[in-house]
Every structure is written in structure tokens, then in C-alpha cells.
């Protein structure tokens, strides 16, 4: 078997060897071009930007889910099981809100005057 392999190599012509070298050079050039693109600053910047955007979108999605859950919890405090408003909870909350607004307006008026 070792002798057959040697015979195959000896049987190759100069043209075949040159063609093989040319193919190898083309493959090497393609590999070098691909590496140049991968390490180019604009490619690295684009990849970094894409990763940052994906991270921001993920965090924004998580924040949206958290906020949505919080809104649902607050809503549950002011509505009954059928979705009707609970006046016994809405009226006191509204009064507290109006009181806070009056305090803020009063504080602003004192600053100006």
C-alpha cells in the first residue's frame, strides 16, 4: 500500500502539481480575505453594536413584563373578580391623590410668593 501511494505521487505531472498549487493559493487567499473581514474594525463595531442592541431589547422586554405585572397587581386592588370598580378602595386613593396635588400646588405657590 505504501508503494502505491508513492507511485501515485510519482505519476503526477507538472501541470497537475501546478494546478494543485494554484487551488491551494486560491483557498488560502479566500481564507485570508475572510479573516481580514472578521478582524476589520467596522465588522467588530457592527458585531458589538448588534450585541448591545440585543441586550437592550432583552432588558426592555423584561422591564415591560415587570411593569405589566405591576399594573395588573394595582388593577386587581381596585377591581373585583368580575372587573367592576371597587368604590371602597378607589375613593380613598383618589382623595389621597387630590391631597398630594394640593400640597404640591401650595408649595409652588409659596415659592413664587
mmCIF file with all atom_site columns, C-alpha atoms in Angstrom:
data_model
loop_
_atom_site.group_PDB
_atom_site.id
_atom_site.type_symbol
_atom_site.label_atom_id
_atom_site.label_alt_id
_atom_site.label_comp_id
_atom_site.label_asym_id
_atom_site.label_entity_id
_atom_site.label_seq_id
_atom_site.pdbx_PDB_ins_code
_atom_site.Cartn_x
_atom_site.Cartn_y
_atom_site.Cartn_z
_atom_site.occupancy
_atom_site.B_iso_or_equiv
_atom_site.pdbx_formal_charge
_atom_site.auth_seq_id
_atom_site.auth_comp_id
_atom_site.auth_asym_id
_atom_site.auth_atom_id
_atom_site.pdbx_PDB_model_num
ATOM 1   C CA . UNK A 1 1   ? 0.000   0.000  0.000   1.00 0.00 ? 1   UNK A CA 1
ATOM 2   C CA . UNK A 1 2   ? 2.842   2.374  0.775   1.00 0.00 ? 2   UNK A CA 1
ATOM 3   C CA . UNK A 1 3   ? 4.301   1.721  -2.635  1.00 0.00 ? 3   UNK A CA 1
ATOM 4   C CA . UNK A 1 4   ? 1.009   2.542  -4.410  1.00 0.00 ? 4   UNK A CA 1
ATOM 5   C CA . UNK A 1 5   ? 0.869   5.921  -2.679  1.00 0.00 ? 5   UNK A CA 1
ATOM 6   C CA . UNK A 1 6   ? 4.404   6.663  -3.822  1.00 0.00 ? 6   UNK A CA 1
ATOM 7   C CA . UNK A 1 7   ? 3.557   5.571  -7.360  1.00 0.00 ? 7   UNK A CA 1
ATOM 8   C CA . UNK A 1 8   ? 0.563   7.969  -7.409  1.00 0.00 ? 8   UNK A CA 1
ATOM 9   C CA . UNK A 1 9   ? 2.754   10.890 -6.385  1.00 0.00 ? 9   UNK A CA 1
ATOM 10  C CA . UNK A 1 10  ? 5.390   9.995  -8.965  1.00 0.00 ? 10  UNK A CA 1
ATOM 11  C CA . UNK A 1 11  ? 2.758   9.672  -11.685 1.00 0.00 ? 11  UNK A CA 1
ATOM 12  C CA . UNK A 1 12  ? 1.528   13.265 -11.220 1.00 0.00 ? 12  UNK A CA 1
ATOM 13  C CA . UNK A 1 13  ? 2.526   15.609 -13.955 1.00 0.00 ? 13  UNK A CA 1
ATOM 14  C CA . UNK A 1 14  ? 3.973   19.058 -13.550 1.00 0.00 ? 14  UNK A CA 1
ATOM 15  C CA . UNK A 1 15  ? 0.674   20.528 -14.759 1.00 0.00 ? 15  UNK A CA 1
ATOM 16  C CA . UNK A 1 16  ? -1.244  18.654 -12.069 1.00 0.00 ? 16  UNK A CA 1
ATOM 17  C CA . UNK A 1 17  ? 1.137   19.858 -9.373  1.00 0.00 ? 17  UNK A CA 1
ATOM 18  C CA . UNK A 1 18  ? 0.868   23.439 -10.623 1.00 0.00 ? 18  UNK A CA 1
ATOM 19  C CA . UNK A 1 19  ? -2.941  23.189 -10.699 1.00 0.00 ? 19  UNK A CA 1
ATOM 20  C CA . UNK A 1 20  ? -2.902  21.863 -7.138  1.00 0.00 ? 20  UNK A CA 1
ATOM 21  C CA . UNK A 1 21  ? -0.675  24.743 -6.030  1.00 0.00 ? 21  UNK A CA 1
ATOM 22  C CA . UNK A 1 22  ? -2.990  27.256 -7.760  1.00 0.00 ? 22  UNK A CA 1
ATOM 23  C CA . UNK A 1 23  ? -6.046  25.766 -5.988  1.00 0.00 ? 23  UNK A CA 1
ATOM 24  C CA . UNK A 1 24  ? -4.257  25.902 -2.661  1.00 0.00 ? 24  UNK A CA 1
ATOM 25  C CA . UNK A 1 25  ? -3.307  29.552 -3.270  1.00 0.00 ? 25  UNK A CA 1
ATOM 26  C CA . UNK A 1 26  ? -6.930  30.437 -4.084  1.00 0.00 ? 26  UNK A CA 1
ATOM 27  C CA . UNK A 1 27  ? -8.165  28.708 -0.931  1.00 0.00 ? 27  UNK A CA 1
ATOM 28  C CA . UNK A 1 28  ? -5.527  30.491 1.133   1.00 0.00 ? 28  UNK A CA 1
ATOM 29  C CA . UNK A 1 29  ? -6.455  33.855 -0.417  1.00 0.00 ? 29  UNK A CA 1
ATOM 30  C CA . UNK A 1 30  ? -10.150 33.267 0.373   1.00 0.00 ? 30  UNK A CA 1
ATOM 31  C CA . UNK A 1 31  ? -9.279  32.321 3.948   1.00 0.00 ? 31  UNK A CA 1
ATOM 32  C CA . UNK A 1 32  ? -7.128  35.431 4.367   1.00 0.00 ? 32  UNK A CA 1
ATOM 33  C CA . UNK A 1 33  ? -9.891  37.627 2.925   1.00 0.00 ? 33  UNK A CA 1
ATOM 34  C CA . UNK A 1 34  ? -12.414 36.124 5.338   1.00 0.00 ? 34  UNK A CA 1
ATOM 35  C CA . UNK A 1 35  ? -10.058 36.677 8.281   1.00 0.00 ? 35  UNK A CA 1
ATOM 36  C CA . UNK A 1 36  ? -9.472  40.284 7.188   1.00 0.00 ? 36  UNK A CA 1
ATOM 37  C CA . UNK A 1 37  ? -13.223 40.911 7.170   1.00 0.00 ? 37  UNK A CA 1
ATOM 38  C CA . UNK A 1 38  ? -13.654 39.284 10.587  1.00 0.00 ? 38  UNK A CA 1
ATOM 39  C CA . UNK A 1 39  ? -10.976 41.400 12.270  1.00 0.00 ? 39  UNK A CA 1
ATOM 40  C CA . UNK A 1 40  ? -11.773 44.658 10.477  1.00 0.00 ? 40  UNK A CA 1
ATOM 41  C CA . UNK A 1 41  ? -12.738 47.393 12.985  1.00 0.00 ? 41  UNK A CA 1
ATOM 42  C CA . UNK A 1 42  ? -16.053 48.100 11.247  1.00 0.00 ? 42  UNK A CA 1
ATOM 43  C CA . UNK A 1 43  ? -17.010 44.418 11.465  1.00 0.00 ? 43  UNK A CA 1
ATOM 44  C CA . UNK A 1 44  ? -16.119 44.269 15.144  1.00 0.00 ? 44  UNK A CA 1
ATOM 45  C CA . UNK A 1 45  ? -18.023 47.518 15.778  1.00 0.00 ? 45  UNK A CA 1
ATOM 46  C CA . UNK A 1 46  ? -21.088 46.187 13.959  1.00 0.00 ? 46  UNK A CA 1
ATOM 47  C CA . UNK A 1 47  ? -20.993 42.947 15.943  1.00 0.00 ? 47  UNK A CA 1
ATOM 48  C CA . UNK A 1 48  ? -20.616 44.853 19.219  1.00 0.00 ? 48  UNK A CA 1
ATOM 49  C CA . UNK A 1 49  ? -23.482 47.161 18.274  1.00 0.00 ? 49  UNK A CA 1
ATOM 50  C CA . UNK A 1 50  ? -25.706 44.186 17.438  1.00 0.00 ? 50  UNK A CA 1
ATOM 51  C CA . UNK A 1 51  ? -24.904 42.543 20.787  1.00 0.00 ? 51  UNK A CA 1
ATOM 52  C CA . UNK A 1 52  ? -25.638 45.776 22.669  1.00 0.00 ? 52  UNK A CA 1
ATOM 53  C CA . UNK A 1 53  ? -28.931 46.265 20.852  1.00 0.00 ? 53  UNK A CA 1
ATOM 54  C CA . UNK A 1 54  ? -29.957 42.691 21.608  1.00 0.00 ? 54  UNK A CA 1
ATOM 55  C CA . UNK A 1 55  ? -29.089 43.210 25.273  1.00 0.00 ? 55  UNK A CA 1
ATOM 56  C CA . UNK A 1 56  ? -31.034 46.480 25.443  1.00 0.00 ? 56  UNK A CA 1
ATOM 57  C CA . UNK A 1 57  ? -34.041 44.885 23.734  1.00 0.00 ? 57  UNK A CA 1
ATOM 58  C CA . UNK A 1 58  ? -33.927 41.996 26.186  1.00 0.00 ? 58  UNK A CA 1
ATOM 59  C CA . UNK A 1 59  ? -33.770 44.355 29.178  1.00 0.00 ? 59  UNK A CA 1
ATOM 60  C CA . UNK A 1 60  ? -36.591 46.477 27.737  1.00 0.00 ? 60  UNK A CA 1
ATOM 61  C CA . UNK A 1 61  ? -38.693 43.351 27.294  1.00 0.00 ? 61  UNK A CA 1
ATOM 62  C CA . UNK A 1 62  ? -38.029 42.321 30.886  1.00 0.00 ? 62  UNK A CA 1
ATOM 63  C CA . UNK A 1 63  ? -38.924 45.822 32.114  1.00 0.00 ? 63  UNK A CA 1
ATOM 64  C CA . UNK A 1 64  ? -42.148 45.747 30.091  1.00 0.00 ? 64  UNK A CA 1
ATOM 65  C CA . UNK A 1 65  ? -43.135 42.400 31.582  1.00 0.00 ? 65  UNK A CA 1
ATOM 66  C CA . UNK A 1 66  ? -42.353 43.651 35.090  1.00 0.00 ? 66  UNK A CA 1
ATOM 67  C CA . UNK A 1 67  ? -44.307 46.892 34.564  1.00 0.00 ? 67  UNK A CA 1
ATOM 68  C CA . UNK A 1 68  ? -47.217 44.995 33.074  1.00 0.00 ? 68  UNK A CA 1
ATOM 69  C CA . UNK A 1 69  ? -47.291 42.708 36.105  1.00 0.00 ? 69  UNK A CA 1
ATOM 70  C CA . UNK A 1 70  ? -47.199 45.700 38.454  1.00 0.00 ? 70  UNK A CA 1
ATOM 71  C CA . UNK A 1 71  ? -50.096 47.356 36.600  1.00 0.00 ? 71  UNK A CA 1
ATOM 72  C CA . UNK A 1 72  ? -52.095 44.140 36.846  1.00 0.00 ? 72  UNK A CA 1
ATOM 73  C CA . UNK A 1 73  ? -51.445 43.981 40.592  1.00 0.00 ? 73  UNK A CA 1
ATOM 74  C CA . UNK A 1 74  ? -52.596 47.578 41.088  1.00 0.00 ? 74  UNK A CA 1
ATOM 75  C CA . UNK A 1 75  ? -55.620 46.969 38.888  1.00 0.00 ? 75  UNK A CA 1
ATOM 76  C CA . UNK A 1 76  ? -56.505 43.916 40.966  1.00 0.00 ? 76  UNK A CA 1
ATOM 77  C CA . UNK A 1 77  ? -56.528 46.138 44.069  1.00 0.00 ? 77  UNK A CA 1
ATOM 78  C CA . UNK A 1 78  ? -59.174 48.442 42.584  1.00 0.00 ? 78  UNK A CA 1
ATOM 79  C CA . UNK A 1 79  ? -61.397 45.959 40.752  1.00 0.00 ? 79  UNK A CA 1
ATOM 80  C CA . UNK A 1 80  ? -63.292 42.884 41.871  1.00 0.00 ? 80  UNK A CA 1
ATOM 81  C CA . UNK A 1 81  ? -63.153 39.423 40.295  1.00 0.00 ? 81  UNK A CA 1
ATOM 82  C CA . UNK A 1 82  ? -65.597 40.475 37.555  1.00 0.00 ? 82  UNK A CA 1
ATOM 83  C CA . UNK A 1 83  ? -63.595 43.584 36.656  1.00 0.00 ? 83  UNK A CA 1
ATOM 84  C CA . UNK A 1 84  ? -66.006 46.054 38.266  1.00 0.00 ? 84  UNK A CA 1
ATOM 85  C CA . UNK A 1 85  ? -64.503 49.033 40.155  1.00 0.00 ? 85  UNK A CA 1
ATOM 86  C CA . UNK A 1 86  ? -64.272 48.782 43.953  1.00 0.00 ? 86  UNK A CA 1
ATOM 87  C CA . UNK A 1 87  ? -65.514 52.153 45.178  1.00 0.00 ? 87  UNK A CA 1
ATOM 88  C CA . UNK A 1 88  ? -64.428 51.453 48.749  1.00 0.00 ? 88  UNK A CA 1
ATOM 89  C CA . UNK A 1 89  ? -60.809 51.447 47.522  1.00 0.00 ? 89  UNK A CA 1
ATOM 90  C CA . UNK A 1 90  ? -60.970 53.957 44.670  1.00 0.00 ? 90  UNK A CA 1
ATOM 91  C CA . UNK A 1 91  ? -62.455 56.865 46.648  1.00 0.00 ? 91  UNK A CA 1
ATOM 92  C CA . UNK A 1 92  ? -59.785 56.905 49.402  1.00 0.00 ? 92  UNK A CA 1
ATOM 93  C CA . UNK A 1 93  ? -56.976 56.593 46.825  1.00 0.00 ? 93  UNK A CA 1
ATOM 94  C CA . UNK A 1 94  ? -58.455 59.447 44.795  1.00 0.00 ? 94  UNK A CA 1
ATOM 95  C CA . UNK A 1 95  ? -58.726 61.628 47.907  1.00 0.00 ? 95  UNK A CA 1
ATOM 96  C CA . UNK A 1 96  ? -55.077 60.953 48.754  1.00 0.00 ? 96  UNK A CA 1
ATOM 97  C CA . UNK A 1 97  ? -54.103 61.854 45.185  1.00 0.00 ? 97  UNK A CA 1
ATOM 98  C CA . UNK A 1 98  ? -56.033 65.120 45.321  1.00 0.00 ? 98  UNK A CA 1
ATOM 99  C CA . UNK A 1 99  ? -54.447 65.918 48.688  1.00 0.00 ? 99  UNK A CA 1
ATOM 100 C CA . UNK A 1 100 ? -50.943 65.388 47.291  1.00 0.00 ? 100 UNK A CA 1
ATOM 101 C CA . UNK A 1 101 ? -51.733 67.626 44.303  1.00 0.00 ? 101 UNK A CA 1
ATOM 102 C CA . UNK A 1 102 ? -52.994 70.365 46.629  1.00 0.00 ? 102 UNK A CA 1
ATOM 103 C CA . UNK A 1 103 ? -49.820 70.133 48.725  1.00 0.00 ? 103 UNK A CA 1
ATOM 104 C CA . UNK A 1 104 ? -47.606 70.386 45.636  1.00 0.00 ? 104 UNK A CA 1
ATOM 105 C CA . UNK A 1 105 ? -49.604 73.356 44.306  1.00 0.00 ? 105 UNK A CA 1
ATOM 106 C CA . UNK A 1 106 ? -49.424 75.046 47.714  1.00 0.00 ? 106 UNK A CA 1
ATOM 107 C CA . UNK A 1 107 ? -45.656 74.528 47.926  1.00 0.00 ? 107 UNK A CA 1
ATOM 108 C CA . UNK A 1 108 ? -45.162 76.020 44.458  1.00 0.00 ? 108 UNK A CA 1
ATOM 109 C CA . UNK A 1 109 ? -47.325 78.991 45.302  1.00 0.00 ? 109 UNK A CA 1
ATOM 110 C CA . UNK A 1 110 ? -45.257 79.679 48.445  1.00 0.00 ? 110 UNK A CA 1
ATOM 111 C CA . UNK A 1 111 ? -42.012 79.520 46.439  1.00 0.00 ? 111 UNK A CA 1
ATOM 112 C CA . UNK A 1 112 ? -43.282 82.119 43.973  1.00 0.00 ? 112 UNK A CA 1
ATOM 113 C CA . UNK A 1 113 ? -44.813 84.395 46.565  1.00 0.00 ? 113 UNK A CA 1
#
